[in-house]
């Protein structure tokens, strides 16, 4: 005799279980996210075992690459190949769009190691991924992402994803599994913490200086590490906060790139009930024109994003 038994939800659901049963993503997208998570486990290990020296190469933007940048990029490349679901990918460490599998349903944009200049200081660093349907990312908007995720390699390694049904956080446990620690992360409308990047811009953008003074006067708490993954994760973890990286003379559009950093974070933050803006409209609605496109970004608690846009608008 055979009896049918439904799978019960484990106390600590794995990423795979969650993707299948809570987010209910299509199987091929689940495989892709699981393969990305495998690459992240390798990067987690590499960070702990690789000497933090320079690789002596430069990336497409002429920036020096550290060994871990190169390694992380290669590990992700290998795992995207293995997934058999990826038509093309774009990495912040490469200058071209890479074609993988013509039958692949998805395209992936990623920053393999955000905050790599912090490696030698042993600060938290991360990897960021935006996943799109189809072969093309250029011409689309970050709103077209079908999923976005990041992995934060800090004192603990966590993975945070959204596939359009809330934002969920997993921790890498002692047996190498990503297990759920928090589901449906939410962001309150008001910010108590601020995280202000590209501060060199205050010299030629008086409104940015005015904004900083306002935060100082109001005694908001500064939380800024120099790694966007860690700084935006702080907002999601605390359920409030504001992150800015806006333009000045050195980086007229701010320092951060639409496709690799701002797009995925705008998707995650808006999924959690927060807001994103370039000063005038949601980051999710910006057309992706080129690989190295930068954009000013203001993300986090809704009321604070609105207020920052107003202050910055008064140039
Ligand atoms: P690196 O990957 O070169 O370390 O840059 C990290 C980063 O792109 C981003 O994660 C930070 O938010 C930003 O740079 C910080 O730069 P500034 O504080 O100079 O604006």
Short mmCIF file of C-alpha atoms and ligand atoms in Angstrom, two decimals:
data_model
loop_
_atom_site.label_atom_id
_atom_site.label_comp_id
_atom_site.label_asym_id
_atom_site.label_seq_id
_atom_site.Cartn_x
_atom_site.Cartn_y
_atom_site.Cartn_z
CA UNK A 1 0.00 0.00 0.00
CA UNK A 2 1.23 3.52 -0.73
CA UNK A 3 0.23 6.65 1.17
CA UNK A 4 0.67 10.20 -0.05
CA UNK A 5 2.25 12.66 2.38
CA UNK A 6 2.59 16.39 1.74
CA UNK A 7 5.98 18.00 2.40
CA UNK A 8 5.71 20.04 5.59
CA UNK A 9 7.50 23.36 5.85
CA UNK A 10 10.76 22.75 7.75
CA UNK A 11 11.55 24.91 10.81
CA UNK A 12 14.34 26.56 8.86
CA UNK A 13 13.45 26.36 5.17
CA UNK A 14 16.36 26.24 2.76
CA UNK A 15 16.68 28.72 -0.09
CA UNK A 16 15.62 25.98 -2.50
CA UNK A 17 12.52 25.14 -0.44
CA UNK A 18 11.60 28.80 -0.19
CA UNK A 19 11.99 29.48 -3.90
CA UNK A 20 9.84 26.47 -4.68
CA UNK A 21 7.13 26.77 -2.04
CA UNK A 22 6.93 30.41 -0.94
CA UNK A 23 8.08 32.46 -3.93
CA UNK A 24 6.87 29.72 -6.31
CA UNK A 25 9.34 30.79 -8.98
CA UNK A 26 9.54 28.78 -12.23
CA UNK A 27 11.94 25.83 -11.98
CA UNK A 28 14.54 27.29 -14.35
CA UNK A 29 14.71 30.53 -12.35
CA UNK A 30 15.00 28.50 -9.15
CA UNK A 31 17.92 26.54 -10.66
CA UNK A 32 19.58 29.77 -11.72
CA UNK A 33 19.28 31.36 -8.27
CA UNK A 34 20.53 28.15 -6.64
CA UNK A 35 23.55 28.10 -8.99
CA UNK A 36 24.28 31.74 -8.14
CA UNK A 37 24.06 30.82 -4.45
CA UNK A 38 26.61 28.03 -5.03
CA UNK A 39 29.01 30.54 -6.59
CA UNK A 40 28.47 32.75 -3.54
CA UNK A 41 29.47 29.90 -1.22
CA UNK A 42 32.74 29.55 -3.18
CA UNK A 43 33.31 33.31 -2.94
CA UNK A 44 32.59 33.14 0.80
CA UNK A 45 35.31 30.48 1.07
CA UNK A 46 37.73 32.37 -1.19
CA UNK A 47 37.40 35.53 0.90
CA UNK A 48 38.46 33.58 3.95
CA UNK A 49 41.38 31.82 2.28
CA UNK A 50 42.76 34.08 -0.48
CA UNK A 51 45.56 36.51 0.11
CA UNK A 52 44.15 40.01 -0.32
CA UNK A 53 46.78 41.26 -2.79
CA UNK A 54 46.42 43.00 -6.13
CA UNK A 55 45.95 40.99 -9.31
CA UNK A 56 47.76 43.63 -11.38
CA UNK A 57 44.93 43.88 -13.92
CA UNK A 58 42.45 46.65 -14.59
CA UNK A 59 38.74 46.27 -15.30
CA UNK A 60 36.74 47.91 -18.11
CA UNK A 61 36.65 51.21 -16.22
CA UNK A 62 40.43 51.27 -15.65
CA UNK A 63 40.07 50.43 -11.95
CA UNK A 64 42.58 48.11 -10.34
CA UNK A 65 41.21 44.64 -9.71
CA UNK A 66 42.10 42.70 -6.64
CA UNK A 67 42.58 38.95 -6.89
CA UNK A 68 39.24 38.35 -5.28
CA UNK A 69 37.44 40.44 -7.92
CA UNK A 70 38.87 38.26 -10.66
CA UNK A 71 38.21 35.04 -8.80
CA UNK A 72 34.64 35.99 -7.89
CA UNK A 73 33.92 36.94 -11.50
CA UNK A 74 35.27 33.57 -12.68
CA UNK A 75 33.34 31.60 -10.08
CA UNK A 76 30.08 33.29 -11.05
CA UNK A 77 30.85 32.79 -14.76
CA UNK A 78 31.38 29.03 -14.17
CA UNK A 79 28.13 28.66 -12.24
CA UNK A 80 26.10 30.65 -14.77
CA UNK A 81 27.44 28.30 -17.47
CA UNK A 82 26.54 25.30 -15.37
CA UNK A 83 22.96 26.46 -14.85
CA UNK A 84 22.15 26.12 -18.57
CA UNK A 85 19.52 28.83 -18.16
CA UNK A 86 21.54 31.94 -19.03
CA UNK A 87 21.49 33.47 -22.51
CA UNK A 88 23.82 36.39 -21.71
CA UNK A 89 25.53 38.02 -18.77
CA UNK A 90 27.18 41.33 -18.02
CA UNK A 91 29.74 41.62 -15.24
CA UNK A 92 31.12 44.82 -13.78
CA UNK A 93 34.57 43.29 -14.27
CA UNK A 94 34.21 42.85 -18.06
CA UNK A 95 33.71 45.26 -20.92
CA UNK A 96 31.45 43.14 -23.12
CA UNK A 97 28.14 41.35 -22.93
CA UNK A 98 28.96 37.61 -22.78
CA UNK A 99 26.74 35.16 -24.66
CA UNK A 100 26.36 31.77 -22.99
CA UNK A 101 23.48 29.56 -24.06
CA UNK A 102 21.33 30.67 -27.01
CA UNK A 103 18.44 28.65 -25.53
CA UNK A 104 18.85 30.23 -22.08
CA UNK A 105 15.75 32.07 -20.85
CA UNK A 106 17.50 34.63 -18.65
CA UNK A 107 20.18 37.29 -18.65
CA UNK A 108 22.13 38.29 -15.57
CA UNK A 109 23.92 41.52 -14.64
CA UNK A 110 26.24 41.31 -11.65
CA UNK A 111 28.89 43.00 -9.61
CA UNK A 112 30.97 40.03 -8.43
CA UNK A 113 32.60 41.81 -5.50
CA UNK A 114 31.24 45.18 -4.44
CA UNK A 115 33.47 46.98 -1.96
CA UNK A 116 36.60 45.16 -3.06
CA UNK A 117 38.74 48.15 -2.08
CA UNK A 118 37.72 47.29 1.50
CA UNK A 119 39.10 43.74 1.39
CA UNK A 120 42.45 44.57 2.98
CA UNK A 121 40.67 46.43 5.79
CA UNK A 122 38.55 43.33 6.42
CA UNK A 123 35.26 45.22 6.06
CA UNK A 124 32.08 43.53 4.87
CA UNK A 125 31.79 43.13 1.08
CA UNK A 126 29.17 41.67 -1.24
CA UNK A 127 27.98 40.37 -4.61
CA UNK A 128 24.94 41.84 -6.41
CA UNK A 129 22.75 40.25 -9.13
CA UNK A 130 19.90 41.45 -11.33
CA UNK A 131 18.07 38.81 -13.40
CA UNK A 132 16.09 39.65 -16.56
CA UNK A 133 14.02 37.51 -18.90
CA UNK A 134 15.34 37.10 -22.44
CA UNK A 135 18.64 37.79 -24.15
CA UNK A 136 18.81 41.55 -23.78
CA UNK A 137 19.34 43.79 -20.79
CA UNK A 138 20.20 46.96 -22.70
CA UNK A 139 17.02 48.80 -23.61
CA UNK A 140 15.18 47.38 -20.61
CA UNK A 141 14.49 49.04 -17.24
CA UNK A 142 15.36 47.72 -13.77
CA UNK A 143 11.58 47.28 -13.32
CA UNK A 144 11.89 44.44 -15.85
CA UNK A 145 14.02 42.36 -13.47
CA UNK A 146 12.32 39.06 -12.60
CA UNK A 147 14.51 38.71 -9.53
CA UNK A 148 17.34 40.48 -7.76
CA UNK A 149 19.59 39.32 -4.97
CA UNK A 150 22.73 40.11 -3.08
CA UNK A 151 25.11 38.22 -0.85
CA UNK A 152 26.79 40.01 2.03
CA UNK A 153 30.07 38.50 3.24
CA UNK A 154 30.34 39.99 6.72
CA UNK A 155 30.96 38.40 10.09
CA UNK A 156 28.09 36.17 8.85
CA UNK A 157 27.28 35.49 5.21
CA UNK A 158 23.70 36.26 4.23
CA UNK A 159 21.78 36.10 0.97
CA UNK A 160 18.77 38.36 0.35
CA UNK A 161 16.49 37.85 -2.66
CA UNK A 162 13.24 38.96 -4.15
CA UNK A 163 11.48 37.37 -7.07
CA UNK A 164 8.59 39.80 -6.96
CA UNK A 165 6.91 38.42 -3.82
CA UNK A 166 8.62 40.17 -0.93
CA UNK A 167 12.21 40.21 0.25
CA UNK A 168 13.69 37.28 2.15
CA UNK A 169 16.94 36.76 4.04
CA UNK A 170 18.96 33.55 4.40
CA UNK A 171 22.08 32.78 6.41
CA UNK A 172 24.86 30.42 5.33
CA UNK A 173 24.83 27.77 8.05
CA UNK A 174 27.58 25.48 9.33
CA UNK A 175 26.81 22.75 6.78
CA UNK A 176 26.90 25.12 3.82
CA UNK A 177 23.15 25.62 3.33
CA UNK A 178 21.44 28.99 2.99
CA UNK A 179 18.56 28.80 5.51
CA UNK A 180 15.78 31.32 6.06
CA UNK A 181 16.22 33.77 8.91
CA UNK A 182 13.74 36.53 8.02
CA UNK A 183 10.85 36.64 5.58
CA UNK A 184 9.06 39.63 4.06
CA UNK A 185 11.51 42.28 5.19
CA UNK A 186 9.80 45.66 5.40
CA UNK A 187 10.97 49.28 5.41
CA UNK A 188 9.19 51.93 7.51
CA UNK A 189 8.39 55.33 6.01
CA UNK A 190 10.71 57.38 8.25
CA UNK A 191 14.50 57.12 8.55
CA UNK A 192 16.60 57.28 11.71
CA UNK A 193 19.85 56.21 10.01
CA UNK A 194 21.57 57.79 7.01
CA UNK A 195 24.26 56.50 4.72
CA UNK A 196 25.70 59.22 2.51
CA UNK A 197 28.07 58.27 -0.33
CA UNK A 198 30.12 60.32 -2.81
CA UNK A 199 30.53 63.01 -0.17
CA UNK A 200 33.15 64.76 -2.31
CA UNK A 201 30.08 66.13 -4.14
CA UNK A 202 29.20 68.47 -1.26
CA UNK A 203 31.90 70.87 -2.52
CA UNK A 204 30.07 71.65 -5.73
CA UNK A 205 26.51 70.62 -4.84
CA UNK A 206 25.41 72.98 -2.04
CA UNK A 207 22.07 71.19 -1.71
CA UNK A 208 23.91 67.99 -0.74
CA UNK A 209 25.77 69.91 1.98
CA UNK A 210 22.45 71.37 3.14
CA UNK A 211 21.01 67.86 3.35
CA UNK A 212 23.93 66.63 5.45
CA UNK A 213 23.57 69.58 7.79
CA UNK A 214 19.90 68.79 8.13
CA UNK A 215 20.68 65.18 9.12
CA UNK A 216 23.30 66.40 11.61
CA UNK A 217 20.90 68.95 13.10
CA UNK A 218 18.16 66.36 13.42
CA UNK A 219 20.60 63.91 15.00
CA UNK A 220 20.04 61.05 12.61
CA UNK A 221 22.61 58.29 13.09
CA UNK A 222 25.32 57.84 10.45
CA UNK A 223 25.88 54.27 9.26
CA UNK A 224 28.26 54.20 6.28
CA UNK A 225 30.83 51.52 5.47
CA UNK A 226 31.77 52.23 1.83
CA UNK A 227 30.21 48.99 0.59
CA UNK A 228 26.77 49.56 -0.87
CA UNK A 229 25.74 45.97 -0.16
CA UNK A 230 26.46 46.37 3.56
CA UNK A 231 24.97 49.87 3.71
CA UNK A 232 21.71 48.97 1.95
CA UNK A 233 21.50 45.73 3.92
CA UNK A 234 21.59 47.87 7.05
CA UNK A 235 18.36 49.55 5.88
CA UNK A 236 16.66 46.21 5.19
CA UNK A 237 17.92 44.71 8.46
CA UNK A 238 16.82 47.66 10.61
CA UNK A 239 13.61 48.29 8.68
CA UNK A 240 14.41 51.96 8.03
CA UNK A 241 17.12 54.28 6.75
CA UNK A 242 18.30 56.24 3.75
CA UNK A 243 21.22 55.66 1.36
CA UNK A 244 22.42 58.32 -1.09
CA UNK A 245 25.09 58.54 -3.76
CA UNK A 246 24.55 61.69 -5.78
CA UNK A 247 26.45 63.62 -8.44
CA UNK A 248 29.21 66.22 -8.17
CA UNK A 249 32.02 67.40 -10.44
CA UNK A 250 34.14 64.23 -10.12
CA UNK A 251 31.19 61.87 -10.78
CA UNK A 252 28.42 64.02 -12.34
CA UNK A 253 25.93 61.15 -12.17
CA UNK A 254 27.15 59.82 -8.83
CA UNK A 255 29.55 56.89 -8.50
CA UNK A 256 27.22 53.95 -8.84
CA UNK A 257 26.11 52.03 -11.92
CA UNK A 258 22.48 51.49 -12.92
CA UNK A 259 22.78 47.96 -14.20
CA UNK A 260 25.04 46.43 -11.53
CA UNK A 261 24.24 48.24 -8.31
CA UNK A 262 21.34 50.70 -8.42
CA UNK A 263 18.88 48.57 -10.45
CA UNK A 264 19.00 45.45 -8.23
CA UNK A 265 18.89 47.49 -4.99
CA UNK A 266 16.00 49.66 -6.23
CA UNK A 267 14.07 46.44 -6.99
CA UNK A 268 14.77 44.97 -3.54
CA UNK A 269 14.06 48.18 -1.62
CA UNK A 270 10.78 48.85 -3.47
CA UNK A 271 9.74 45.22 -2.93
CA UNK A 272 10.26 45.82 0.81
CA UNK A 273 7.98 48.88 0.77
CA UNK A 274 10.70 51.52 0.46
CA UNK A 275 11.35 53.94 -2.39
CA UNK A 276 14.13 54.59 -4.91
CA UNK A 277 14.83 57.71 -6.92
CA UNK A 278 17.44 59.39 -9.09
CA UNK A 279 16.12 62.74 -7.80
CA UNK A 280 13.19 62.91 -10.16
CA UNK A 281 11.85 59.39 -10.78
CA UNK A 282 12.10 55.82 -9.57
CA UNK A 283 15.36 54.07 -10.48
CA UNK A 284 13.18 51.16 -11.64
CA UNK A 285 11.84 53.30 -14.48
CA UNK A 286 15.22 54.39 -15.92
CA UNK A 287 16.05 52.99 -19.33
CA UNK A 288 19.33 51.04 -19.42
CA UNK A 289 21.18 52.64 -22.34
CA UNK A 290 24.72 51.36 -21.78
CA UNK A 291 26.69 48.97 -19.62
CA UNK A 292 28.63 51.57 -17.65
CA UNK A 293 25.69 53.99 -17.14
CA UNK A 294 25.85 55.70 -13.76
CA UNK A 295 22.92 57.24 -11.92
CA UNK A 296 22.41 59.29 -8.79
CA UNK A 297 20.56 57.15 -6.26
CA UNK A 298 18.44 57.85 -3.20
CA UNK A 299 16.92 54.70 -1.64
CA UNK A 300 15.27 53.70 1.58
CA UNK A 301 12.39 54.95 3.74
CA UNK A 302 9.71 56.58 1.56
CA UNK A 303 9.25 59.87 3.42
CA UNK A 304 12.99 60.44 3.61
CA UNK A 305 13.51 59.66 -0.08
CA UNK A 306 10.81 62.23 -0.89
CA UNK A 307 12.39 64.80 1.42
CA UNK A 308 15.91 64.25 0.01
CA UNK A 309 14.59 64.72 -3.54
CA UNK A 310 12.95 67.99 -2.48
CA UNK A 311 16.12 69.31 -0.82
CA UNK A 312 18.33 68.27 -3.74
CA UNK A 313 15.83 69.81 -6.17
CA UNK A 314 16.50 73.23 -4.64
CA UNK A 315 19.92 73.62 -6.27
P1 LIG B 1 34.75 49.40 -4.64
O1 LIG B 1 34.10 48.12 -5.13
O2 LIG B 1 35.73 49.98 -5.59
O3 LIG B 1 35.30 49.23 -3.26
O4 LIG B 1 33.57 50.50 -4.57
C1 LIG B 1 32.44 50.31 -3.74
C2 LIG B 1 31.35 51.27 -4.14
O5 LIG B 1 31.09 51.11 -5.49
C3 LIG B 1 30.01 51.11 -3.41
O6 LIG B 1 29.77 49.88 -2.86
C4 LIG B 1 29.97 52.23 -2.41
O7 LIG B 1 28.71 52.64 -2.04
C5 LIG B 1 30.77 53.28 -3.10
O8 LIG B 1 31.75 52.61 -3.89
C6 LIG B 1 31.38 54.17 -2.10
O9 LIG B 1 32.18 55.12 -2.65
P2 LIG B 1 32.24 56.61 -2.05
O10 LIG B 1 32.07 56.54 -0.57
O11 LIG B 1 33.57 57.07 -2.51
O12 LIG B 1 31.11 57.35 -2.69
#
